Structure formats: structure tokens, C-alpha cells
JSON list of C-alpha atoms in Angstrom, two decimals:
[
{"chain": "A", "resi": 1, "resn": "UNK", "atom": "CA", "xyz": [0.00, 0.00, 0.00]},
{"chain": "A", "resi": 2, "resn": "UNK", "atom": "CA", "xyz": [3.02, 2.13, 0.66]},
{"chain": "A", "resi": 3, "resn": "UNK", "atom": "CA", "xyz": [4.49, 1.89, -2.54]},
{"chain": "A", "resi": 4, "resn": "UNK", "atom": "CA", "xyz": [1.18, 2.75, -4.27]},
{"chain": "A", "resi": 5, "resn": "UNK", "atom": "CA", "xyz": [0.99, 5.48, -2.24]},
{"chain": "A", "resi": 6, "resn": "UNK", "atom": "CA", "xyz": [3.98, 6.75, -3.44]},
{"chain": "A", "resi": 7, "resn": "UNK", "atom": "CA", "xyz": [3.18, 5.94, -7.29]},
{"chain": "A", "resi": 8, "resn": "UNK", "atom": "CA", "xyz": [-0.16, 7.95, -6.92]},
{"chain": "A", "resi": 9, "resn": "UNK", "atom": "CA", "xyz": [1.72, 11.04, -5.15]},
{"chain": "A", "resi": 10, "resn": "UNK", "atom": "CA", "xyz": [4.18, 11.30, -7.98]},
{"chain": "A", "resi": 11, "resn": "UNK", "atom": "CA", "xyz": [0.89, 11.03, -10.66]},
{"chain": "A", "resi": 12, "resn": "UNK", "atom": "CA", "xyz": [-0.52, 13.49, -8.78]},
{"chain": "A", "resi": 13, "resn": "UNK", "atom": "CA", "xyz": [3.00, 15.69, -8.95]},
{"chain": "A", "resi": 14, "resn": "UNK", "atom": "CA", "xyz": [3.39, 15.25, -12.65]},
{"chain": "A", "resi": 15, "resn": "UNK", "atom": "CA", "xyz": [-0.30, 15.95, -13.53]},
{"chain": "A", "resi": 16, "resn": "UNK", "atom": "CA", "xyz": [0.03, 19.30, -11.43]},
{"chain": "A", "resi": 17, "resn": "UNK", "atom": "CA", "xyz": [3.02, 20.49, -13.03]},
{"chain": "A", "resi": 18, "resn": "UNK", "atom": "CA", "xyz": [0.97, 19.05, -16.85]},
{"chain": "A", "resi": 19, "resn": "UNK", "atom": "CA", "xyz": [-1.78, 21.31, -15.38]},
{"chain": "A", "resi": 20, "resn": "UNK", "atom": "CA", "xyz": [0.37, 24.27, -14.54]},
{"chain": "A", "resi": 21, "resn": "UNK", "atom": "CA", "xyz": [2.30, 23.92, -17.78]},
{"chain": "A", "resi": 22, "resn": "UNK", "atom": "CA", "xyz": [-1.48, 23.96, -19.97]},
{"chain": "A", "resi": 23, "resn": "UNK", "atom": "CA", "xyz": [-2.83, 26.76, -18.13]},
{"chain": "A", "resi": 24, "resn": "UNK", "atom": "CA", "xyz": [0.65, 28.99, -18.29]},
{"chain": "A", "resi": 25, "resn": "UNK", "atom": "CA", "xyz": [0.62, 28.68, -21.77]},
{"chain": "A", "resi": 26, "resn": "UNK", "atom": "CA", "xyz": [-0.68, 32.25, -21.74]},
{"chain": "A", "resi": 27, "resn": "UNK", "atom": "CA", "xyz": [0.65, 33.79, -19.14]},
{"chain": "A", "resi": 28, "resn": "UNK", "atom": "CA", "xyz": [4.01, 35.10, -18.72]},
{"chain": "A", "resi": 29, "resn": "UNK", "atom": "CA", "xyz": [6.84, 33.39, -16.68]},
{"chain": "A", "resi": 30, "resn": "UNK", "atom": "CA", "xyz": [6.09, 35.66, -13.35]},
{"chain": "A", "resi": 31, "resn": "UNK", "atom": "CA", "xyz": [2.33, 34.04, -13.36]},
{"chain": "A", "resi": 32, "resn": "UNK", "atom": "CA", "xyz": [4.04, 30.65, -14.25]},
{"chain": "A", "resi": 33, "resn": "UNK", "atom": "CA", "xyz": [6.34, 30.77, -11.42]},
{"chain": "A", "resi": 34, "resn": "UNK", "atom": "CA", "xyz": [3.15, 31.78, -9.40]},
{"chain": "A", "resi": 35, "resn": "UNK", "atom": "CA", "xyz": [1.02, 28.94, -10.37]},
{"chain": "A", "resi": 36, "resn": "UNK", "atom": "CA", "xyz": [3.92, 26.65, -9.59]},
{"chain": "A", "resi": 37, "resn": "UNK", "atom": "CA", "xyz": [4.31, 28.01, -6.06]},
{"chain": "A", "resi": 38, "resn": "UNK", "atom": "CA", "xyz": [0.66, 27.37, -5.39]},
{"chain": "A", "resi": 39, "resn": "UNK", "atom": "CA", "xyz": [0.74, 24.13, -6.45]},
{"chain": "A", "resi": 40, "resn": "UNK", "atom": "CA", "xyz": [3.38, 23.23, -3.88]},
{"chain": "A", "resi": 41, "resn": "UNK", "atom": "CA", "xyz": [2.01, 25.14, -1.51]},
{"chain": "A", "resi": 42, "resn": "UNK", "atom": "CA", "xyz": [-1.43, 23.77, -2.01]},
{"chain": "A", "resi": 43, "resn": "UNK", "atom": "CA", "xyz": [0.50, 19.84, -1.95]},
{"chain": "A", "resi": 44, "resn": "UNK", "atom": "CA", "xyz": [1.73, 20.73, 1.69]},
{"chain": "A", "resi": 45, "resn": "UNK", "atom": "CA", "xyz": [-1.05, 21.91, 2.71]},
{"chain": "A", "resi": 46, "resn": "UNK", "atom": "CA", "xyz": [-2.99, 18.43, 1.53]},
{"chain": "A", "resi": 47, "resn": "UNK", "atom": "CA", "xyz": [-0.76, 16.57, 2.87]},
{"chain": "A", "resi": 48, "resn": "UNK", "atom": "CA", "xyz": [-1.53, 18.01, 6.20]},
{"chain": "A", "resi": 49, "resn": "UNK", "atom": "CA", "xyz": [-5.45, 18.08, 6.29]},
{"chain": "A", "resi": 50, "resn": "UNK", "atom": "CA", "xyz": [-4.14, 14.21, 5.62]},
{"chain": "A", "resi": 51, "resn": "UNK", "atom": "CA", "xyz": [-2.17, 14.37, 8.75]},
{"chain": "A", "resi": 52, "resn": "UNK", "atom": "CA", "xyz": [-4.57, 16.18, 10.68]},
{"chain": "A", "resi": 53, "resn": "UNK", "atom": "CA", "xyz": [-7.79, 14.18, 9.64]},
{"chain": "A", "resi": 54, "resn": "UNK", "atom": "CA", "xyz": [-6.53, 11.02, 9.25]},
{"chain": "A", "resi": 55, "resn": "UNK", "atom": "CA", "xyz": [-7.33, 9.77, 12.50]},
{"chain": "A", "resi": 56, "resn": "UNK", "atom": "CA", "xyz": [-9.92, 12.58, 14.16]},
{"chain": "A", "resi": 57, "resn": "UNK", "atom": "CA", "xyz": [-13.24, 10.93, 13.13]},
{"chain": "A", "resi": 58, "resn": "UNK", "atom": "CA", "xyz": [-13.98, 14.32, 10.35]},
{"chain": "A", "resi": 59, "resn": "UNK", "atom": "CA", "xyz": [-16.19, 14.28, 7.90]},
{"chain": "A", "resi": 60, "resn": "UNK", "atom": "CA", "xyz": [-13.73, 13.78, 4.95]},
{"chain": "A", "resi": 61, "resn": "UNK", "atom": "CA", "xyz": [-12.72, 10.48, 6.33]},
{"chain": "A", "resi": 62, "resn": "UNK", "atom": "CA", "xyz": [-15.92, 9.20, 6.86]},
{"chain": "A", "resi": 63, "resn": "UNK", "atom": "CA", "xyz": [-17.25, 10.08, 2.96]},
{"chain": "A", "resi": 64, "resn": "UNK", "atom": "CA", "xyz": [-14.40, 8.26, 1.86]},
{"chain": "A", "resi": 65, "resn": "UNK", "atom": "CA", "xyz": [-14.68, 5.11, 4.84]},
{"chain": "A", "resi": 66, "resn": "UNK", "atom": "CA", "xyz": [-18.63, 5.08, 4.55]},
{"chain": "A", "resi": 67, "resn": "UNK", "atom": "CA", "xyz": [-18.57, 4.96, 0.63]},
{"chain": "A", "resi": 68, "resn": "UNK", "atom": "CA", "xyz": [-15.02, 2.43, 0.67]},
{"chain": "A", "resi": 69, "resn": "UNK", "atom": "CA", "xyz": [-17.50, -0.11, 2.85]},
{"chain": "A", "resi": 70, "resn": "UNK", "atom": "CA", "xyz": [-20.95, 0.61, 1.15]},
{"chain": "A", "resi": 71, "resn": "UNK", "atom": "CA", "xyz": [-22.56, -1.66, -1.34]},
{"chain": "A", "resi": 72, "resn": "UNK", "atom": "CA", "xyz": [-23.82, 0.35, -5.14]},
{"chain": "A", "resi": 73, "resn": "UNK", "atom": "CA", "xyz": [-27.22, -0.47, -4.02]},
{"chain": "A", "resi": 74, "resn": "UNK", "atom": "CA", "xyz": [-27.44, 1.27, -0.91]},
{"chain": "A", "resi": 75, "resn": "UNK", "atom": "CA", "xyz": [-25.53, 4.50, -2.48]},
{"chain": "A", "resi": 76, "resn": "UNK", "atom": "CA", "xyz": [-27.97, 4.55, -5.38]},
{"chain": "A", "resi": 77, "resn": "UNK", "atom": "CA", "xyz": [-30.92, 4.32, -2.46]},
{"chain": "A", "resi": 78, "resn": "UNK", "atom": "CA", "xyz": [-29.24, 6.84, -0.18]},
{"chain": "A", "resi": 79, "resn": "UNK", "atom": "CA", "xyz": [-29.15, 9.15, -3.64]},
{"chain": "A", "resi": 80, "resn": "UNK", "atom": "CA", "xyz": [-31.47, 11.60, -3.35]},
{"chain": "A", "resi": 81, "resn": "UNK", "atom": "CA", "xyz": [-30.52, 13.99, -6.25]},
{"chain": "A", "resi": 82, "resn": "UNK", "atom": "CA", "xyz": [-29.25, 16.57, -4.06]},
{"chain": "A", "resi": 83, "resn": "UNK", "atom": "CA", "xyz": [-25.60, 18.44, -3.64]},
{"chain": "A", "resi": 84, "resn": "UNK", "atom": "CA", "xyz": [-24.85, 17.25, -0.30]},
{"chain": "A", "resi": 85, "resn": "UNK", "atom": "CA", "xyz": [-23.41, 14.31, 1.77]},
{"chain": "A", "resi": 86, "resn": "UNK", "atom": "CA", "xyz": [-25.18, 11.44, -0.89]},
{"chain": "A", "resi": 87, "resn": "UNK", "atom": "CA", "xyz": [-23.94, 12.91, -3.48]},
{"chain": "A", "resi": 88, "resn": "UNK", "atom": "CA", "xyz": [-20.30, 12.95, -1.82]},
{"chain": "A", "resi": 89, "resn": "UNK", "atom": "CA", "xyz": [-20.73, 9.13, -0.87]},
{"chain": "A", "resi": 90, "resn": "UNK", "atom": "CA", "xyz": [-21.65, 8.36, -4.81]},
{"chain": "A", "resi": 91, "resn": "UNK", "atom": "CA", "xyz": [-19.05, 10.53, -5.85]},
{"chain": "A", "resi": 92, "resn": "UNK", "atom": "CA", "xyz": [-16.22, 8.58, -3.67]},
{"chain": "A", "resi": 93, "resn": "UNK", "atom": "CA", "xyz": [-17.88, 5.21, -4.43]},
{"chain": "A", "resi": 94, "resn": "UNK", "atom": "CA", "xyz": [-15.46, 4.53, -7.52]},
{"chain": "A", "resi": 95, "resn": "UNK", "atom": "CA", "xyz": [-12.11, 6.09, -6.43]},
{"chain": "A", "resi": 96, "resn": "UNK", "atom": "CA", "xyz": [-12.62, 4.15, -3.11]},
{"chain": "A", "resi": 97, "resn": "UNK", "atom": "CA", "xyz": [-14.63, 1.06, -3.60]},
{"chain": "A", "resi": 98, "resn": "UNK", "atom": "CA", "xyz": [-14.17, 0.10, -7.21]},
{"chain": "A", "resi": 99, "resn": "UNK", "atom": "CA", "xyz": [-10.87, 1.15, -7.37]},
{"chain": "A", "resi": 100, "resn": "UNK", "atom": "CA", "xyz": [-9.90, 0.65, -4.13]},
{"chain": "A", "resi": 101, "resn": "UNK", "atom": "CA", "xyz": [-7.94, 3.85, -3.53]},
{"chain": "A", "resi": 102, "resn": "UNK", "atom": "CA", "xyz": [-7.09, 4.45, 0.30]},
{"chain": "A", "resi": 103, "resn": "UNK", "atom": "CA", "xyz": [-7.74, 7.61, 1.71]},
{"chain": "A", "resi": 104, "resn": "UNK", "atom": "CA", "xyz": [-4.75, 9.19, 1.22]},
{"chain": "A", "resi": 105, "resn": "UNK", "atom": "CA", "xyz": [-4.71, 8.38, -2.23]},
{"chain": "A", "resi": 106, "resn": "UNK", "atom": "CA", "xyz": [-8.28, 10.04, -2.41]},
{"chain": "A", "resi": 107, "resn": "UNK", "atom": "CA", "xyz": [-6.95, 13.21, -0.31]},
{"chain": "A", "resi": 108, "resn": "UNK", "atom": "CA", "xyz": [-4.44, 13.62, -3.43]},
{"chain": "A", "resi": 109, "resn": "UNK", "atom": "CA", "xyz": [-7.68, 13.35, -5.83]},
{"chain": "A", "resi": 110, "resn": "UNK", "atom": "CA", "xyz": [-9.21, 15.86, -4.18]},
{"chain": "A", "resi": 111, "resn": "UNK", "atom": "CA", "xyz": [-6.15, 18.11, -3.51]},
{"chain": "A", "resi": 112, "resn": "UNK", "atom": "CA", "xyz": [-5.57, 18.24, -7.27]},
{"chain": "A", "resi": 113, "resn": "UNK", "atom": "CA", "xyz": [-9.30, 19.06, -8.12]},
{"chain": "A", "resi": 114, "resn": "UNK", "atom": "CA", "xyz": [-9.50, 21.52, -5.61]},
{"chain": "A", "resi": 115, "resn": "UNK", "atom": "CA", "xyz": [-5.89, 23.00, -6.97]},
{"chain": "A", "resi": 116, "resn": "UNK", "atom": "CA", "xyz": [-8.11, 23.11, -10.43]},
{"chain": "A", "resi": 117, "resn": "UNK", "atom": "CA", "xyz": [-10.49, 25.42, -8.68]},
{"chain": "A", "resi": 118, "resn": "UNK", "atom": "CA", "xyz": [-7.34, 27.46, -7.75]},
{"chain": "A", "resi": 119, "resn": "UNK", "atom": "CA", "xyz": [-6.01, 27.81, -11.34]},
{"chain": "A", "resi": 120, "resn": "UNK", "atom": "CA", "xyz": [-9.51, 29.03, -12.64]},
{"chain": "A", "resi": 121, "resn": "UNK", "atom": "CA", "xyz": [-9.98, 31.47, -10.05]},
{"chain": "A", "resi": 122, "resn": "UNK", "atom": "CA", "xyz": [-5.97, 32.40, -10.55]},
{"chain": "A", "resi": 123, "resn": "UNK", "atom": "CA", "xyz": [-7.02, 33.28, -14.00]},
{"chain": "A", "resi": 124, "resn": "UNK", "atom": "CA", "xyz": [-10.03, 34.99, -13.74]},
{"chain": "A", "resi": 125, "resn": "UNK", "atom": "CA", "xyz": [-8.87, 37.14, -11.14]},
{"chain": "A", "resi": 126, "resn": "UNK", "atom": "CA", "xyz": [-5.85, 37.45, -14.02]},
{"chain": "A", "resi": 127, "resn": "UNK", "atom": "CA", "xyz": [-8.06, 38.42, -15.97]},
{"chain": "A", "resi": 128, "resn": "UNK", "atom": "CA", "xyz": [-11.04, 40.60, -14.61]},
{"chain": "A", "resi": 129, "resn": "UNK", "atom": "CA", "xyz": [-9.01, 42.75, -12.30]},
{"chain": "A", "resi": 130, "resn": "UNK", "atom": "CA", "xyz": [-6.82, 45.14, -14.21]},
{"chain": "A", "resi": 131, "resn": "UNK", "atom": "CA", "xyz": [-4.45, 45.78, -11.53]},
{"chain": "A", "resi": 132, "resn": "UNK", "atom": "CA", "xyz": [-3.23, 44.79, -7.99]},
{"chain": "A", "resi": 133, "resn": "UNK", "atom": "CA", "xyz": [-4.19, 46.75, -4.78]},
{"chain": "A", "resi": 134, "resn": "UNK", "atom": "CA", "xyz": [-1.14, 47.44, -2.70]},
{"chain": "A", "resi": 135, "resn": "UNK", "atom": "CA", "xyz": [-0.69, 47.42, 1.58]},
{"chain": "A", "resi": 136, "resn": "UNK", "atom": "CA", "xyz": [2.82, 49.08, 2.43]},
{"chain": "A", "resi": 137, "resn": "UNK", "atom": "CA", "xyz": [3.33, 47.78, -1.11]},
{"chain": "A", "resi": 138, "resn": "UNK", "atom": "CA", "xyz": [2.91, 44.52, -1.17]},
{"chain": "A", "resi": 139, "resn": "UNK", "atom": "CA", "xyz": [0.62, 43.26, -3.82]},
{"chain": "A", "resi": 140, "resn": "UNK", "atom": "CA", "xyz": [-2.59, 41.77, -2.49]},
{"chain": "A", "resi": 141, "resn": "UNK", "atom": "CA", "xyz": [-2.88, 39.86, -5.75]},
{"chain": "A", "resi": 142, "resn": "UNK", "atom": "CA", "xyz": [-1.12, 36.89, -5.46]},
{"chain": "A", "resi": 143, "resn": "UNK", "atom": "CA", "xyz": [-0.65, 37.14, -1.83]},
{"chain": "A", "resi": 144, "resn": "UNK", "atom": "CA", "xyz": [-4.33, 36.26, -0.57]},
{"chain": "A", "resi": 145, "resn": "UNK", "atom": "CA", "xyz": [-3.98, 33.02, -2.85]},
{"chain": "A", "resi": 146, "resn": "UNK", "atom": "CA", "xyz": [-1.35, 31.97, -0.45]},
{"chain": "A", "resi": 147, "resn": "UNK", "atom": "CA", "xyz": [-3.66, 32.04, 2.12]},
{"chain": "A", "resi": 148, "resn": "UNK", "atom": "CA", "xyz": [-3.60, 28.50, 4.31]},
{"chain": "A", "resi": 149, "resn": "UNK", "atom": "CA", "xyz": [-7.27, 28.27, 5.22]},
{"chain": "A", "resi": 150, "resn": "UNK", "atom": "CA", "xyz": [-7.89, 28.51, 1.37]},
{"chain": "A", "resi": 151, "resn": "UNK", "atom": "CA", "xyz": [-6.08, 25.57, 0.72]},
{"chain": "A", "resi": 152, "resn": "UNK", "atom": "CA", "xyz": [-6.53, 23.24, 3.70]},
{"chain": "A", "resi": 153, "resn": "UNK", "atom": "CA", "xyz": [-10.41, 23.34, 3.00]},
{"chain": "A", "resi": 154, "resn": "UNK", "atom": "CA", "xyz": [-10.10, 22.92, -0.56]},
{"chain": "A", "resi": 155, "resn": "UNK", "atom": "CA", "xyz": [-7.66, 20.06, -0.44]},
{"chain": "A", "resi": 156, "resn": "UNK", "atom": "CA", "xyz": [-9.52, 17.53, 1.43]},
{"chain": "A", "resi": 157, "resn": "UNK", "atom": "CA", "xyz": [-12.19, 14.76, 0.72]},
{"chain": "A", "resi": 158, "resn": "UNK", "atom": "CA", "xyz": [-15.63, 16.47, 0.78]},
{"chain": "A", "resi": 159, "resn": "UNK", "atom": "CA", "xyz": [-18.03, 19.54, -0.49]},
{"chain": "A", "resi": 160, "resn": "UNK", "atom": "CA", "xyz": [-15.70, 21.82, 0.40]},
{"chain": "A", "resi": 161, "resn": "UNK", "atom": "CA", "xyz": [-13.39, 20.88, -2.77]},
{"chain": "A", "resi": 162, "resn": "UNK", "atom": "CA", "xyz": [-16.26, 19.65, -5.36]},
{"chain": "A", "resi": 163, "resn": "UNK", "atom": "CA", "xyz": [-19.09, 22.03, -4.71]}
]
């Protein structure tokens, strides 16, 4: 399991730098150097809502134990069409039953669609706001990006990443 582990990790590394590369394509090298900053920062910061949650009974862990345990049936009966915690125990069903992925394997999943979320809103941001407010000139824009709440709750099994 440890050496999977690993094996998923790195496929999660390369695909984030693939990911940076594609969406840097249009950006200069400042922004590029940016979006690879984030995405290490944003990796850390995965690994420790791993850490922390791994063991503390959270939510995360349980949408990925409950759906890892949990025959289709009962998902497709516990379905009820809506955004919430069904929805995040269908969603989980193939990564962790079918496929058998362990939970930290299904932190990275998340980490790297919640990084997603990241790029798009890097970009729009890019995009929309012609320039970057300044406090005792620092620019606010990248800075807030960097902030750690932002990425520990969008790096972890659960709503918080997907919805």
C-alpha cells in the first residue's frame, strides 16, 4: 500500500506540473512561477489536512470510509438527487470502492481538483481585475492566494473541494 501510495503522489506531482504547464501557456513566466508556487504550496497543505484528519473521526474520512465499505445499491438508495453528503458518498464510491484507492490516495484526488479550482480562479482574477491593490506595497494579488485556510479546506475529501 506504501508503494502505491507513493506511485499515486508522484501522478498526482506530474499531472500538477501538466496542469500548470497547460494553463501557463498564456501567461508570462512571473504568473508561471506563481502557479507553480501554489501548487506546492497547495500539496503541503494536503498533505496536512491528511495528517490532521486522518485519524480525528472528520467528515472527509468518513465520505471516503462510509462509501469504501458501502454496497452500489445502498448508495444509489441513499441518492437523493441533491448536492450534499449522498452525493459525496456516490461521488467517492469509484475512487474508493471500485478502485480501491485508500484515503490518502483520495486526499491527493481531491487536492488536485481543488488546486483546479485554484487555477480558474488564478485566471479569472488574471483576468477581470486590471491591476493589484497594494498594503505598504505589497501586492494583495497573489498574496491572498497563499492564504492557508484557502487551501486546507479545498484540499480535502468532501463539499468543500467539489461544490
Amino acid at each position: 500500500m506504501i508503494l502505491l501510495n507513493i506511485v499515486v503522489f508522484l501522478l498526482i506531482l506530474i499531472l500538477g506540473i501538466v496542469i500548470n504547464n497547460i494553463a501557463g501557456k498564456k501567461l508570462g513566466s512571473k504568473d508561471k512561477k506563481t502557479l507553480n508556487q501554489l501548487f506546492f504550496y497547495h500539496t503541503i497543505i494536503a498533505l496536512t489536512y491528511y495528517a490532521y484528519t486522518v485519524d480525528k473521526g472528520v467528515d472527509s474520512y468518513t465520505y471516503w470510509t462510509y462509501a469504501k465499505k458501502i454496497k452500489i445499491e445502498k448508495i444509489l438508495d441513499i441518492f437523493q438527487f441533491d448536492l450534499g453528503t449522498n452525493t459525496v458518498f456516490l461521488l467517492n464510491y469509484i475512487p474508493s470502492n471500485l478502485l480501491g484507492m485508500s484515503y490518502f490516495q483520495g486526499t491527493l484526488l481531491y487536492s488536485l481538483l481543488g488546486y483546479l479550482g485554484i487555477i480558474f480562479l488564478y485566471l479569472s482574477i488574471k483576468k477581470i481585475v486590471p491591476f493589484s491593490a497594494k498594503i505598504k506595497g505589497i501586492k494583495l494579488f497573489p498574496l491572498l492566494l497563499f492564504l492557508p485556510n484557502f487551501h486546507f479546506w479545498s484540499s480535502g475529501v468532501g463539499k468543500d473541494t467539489i461544490f
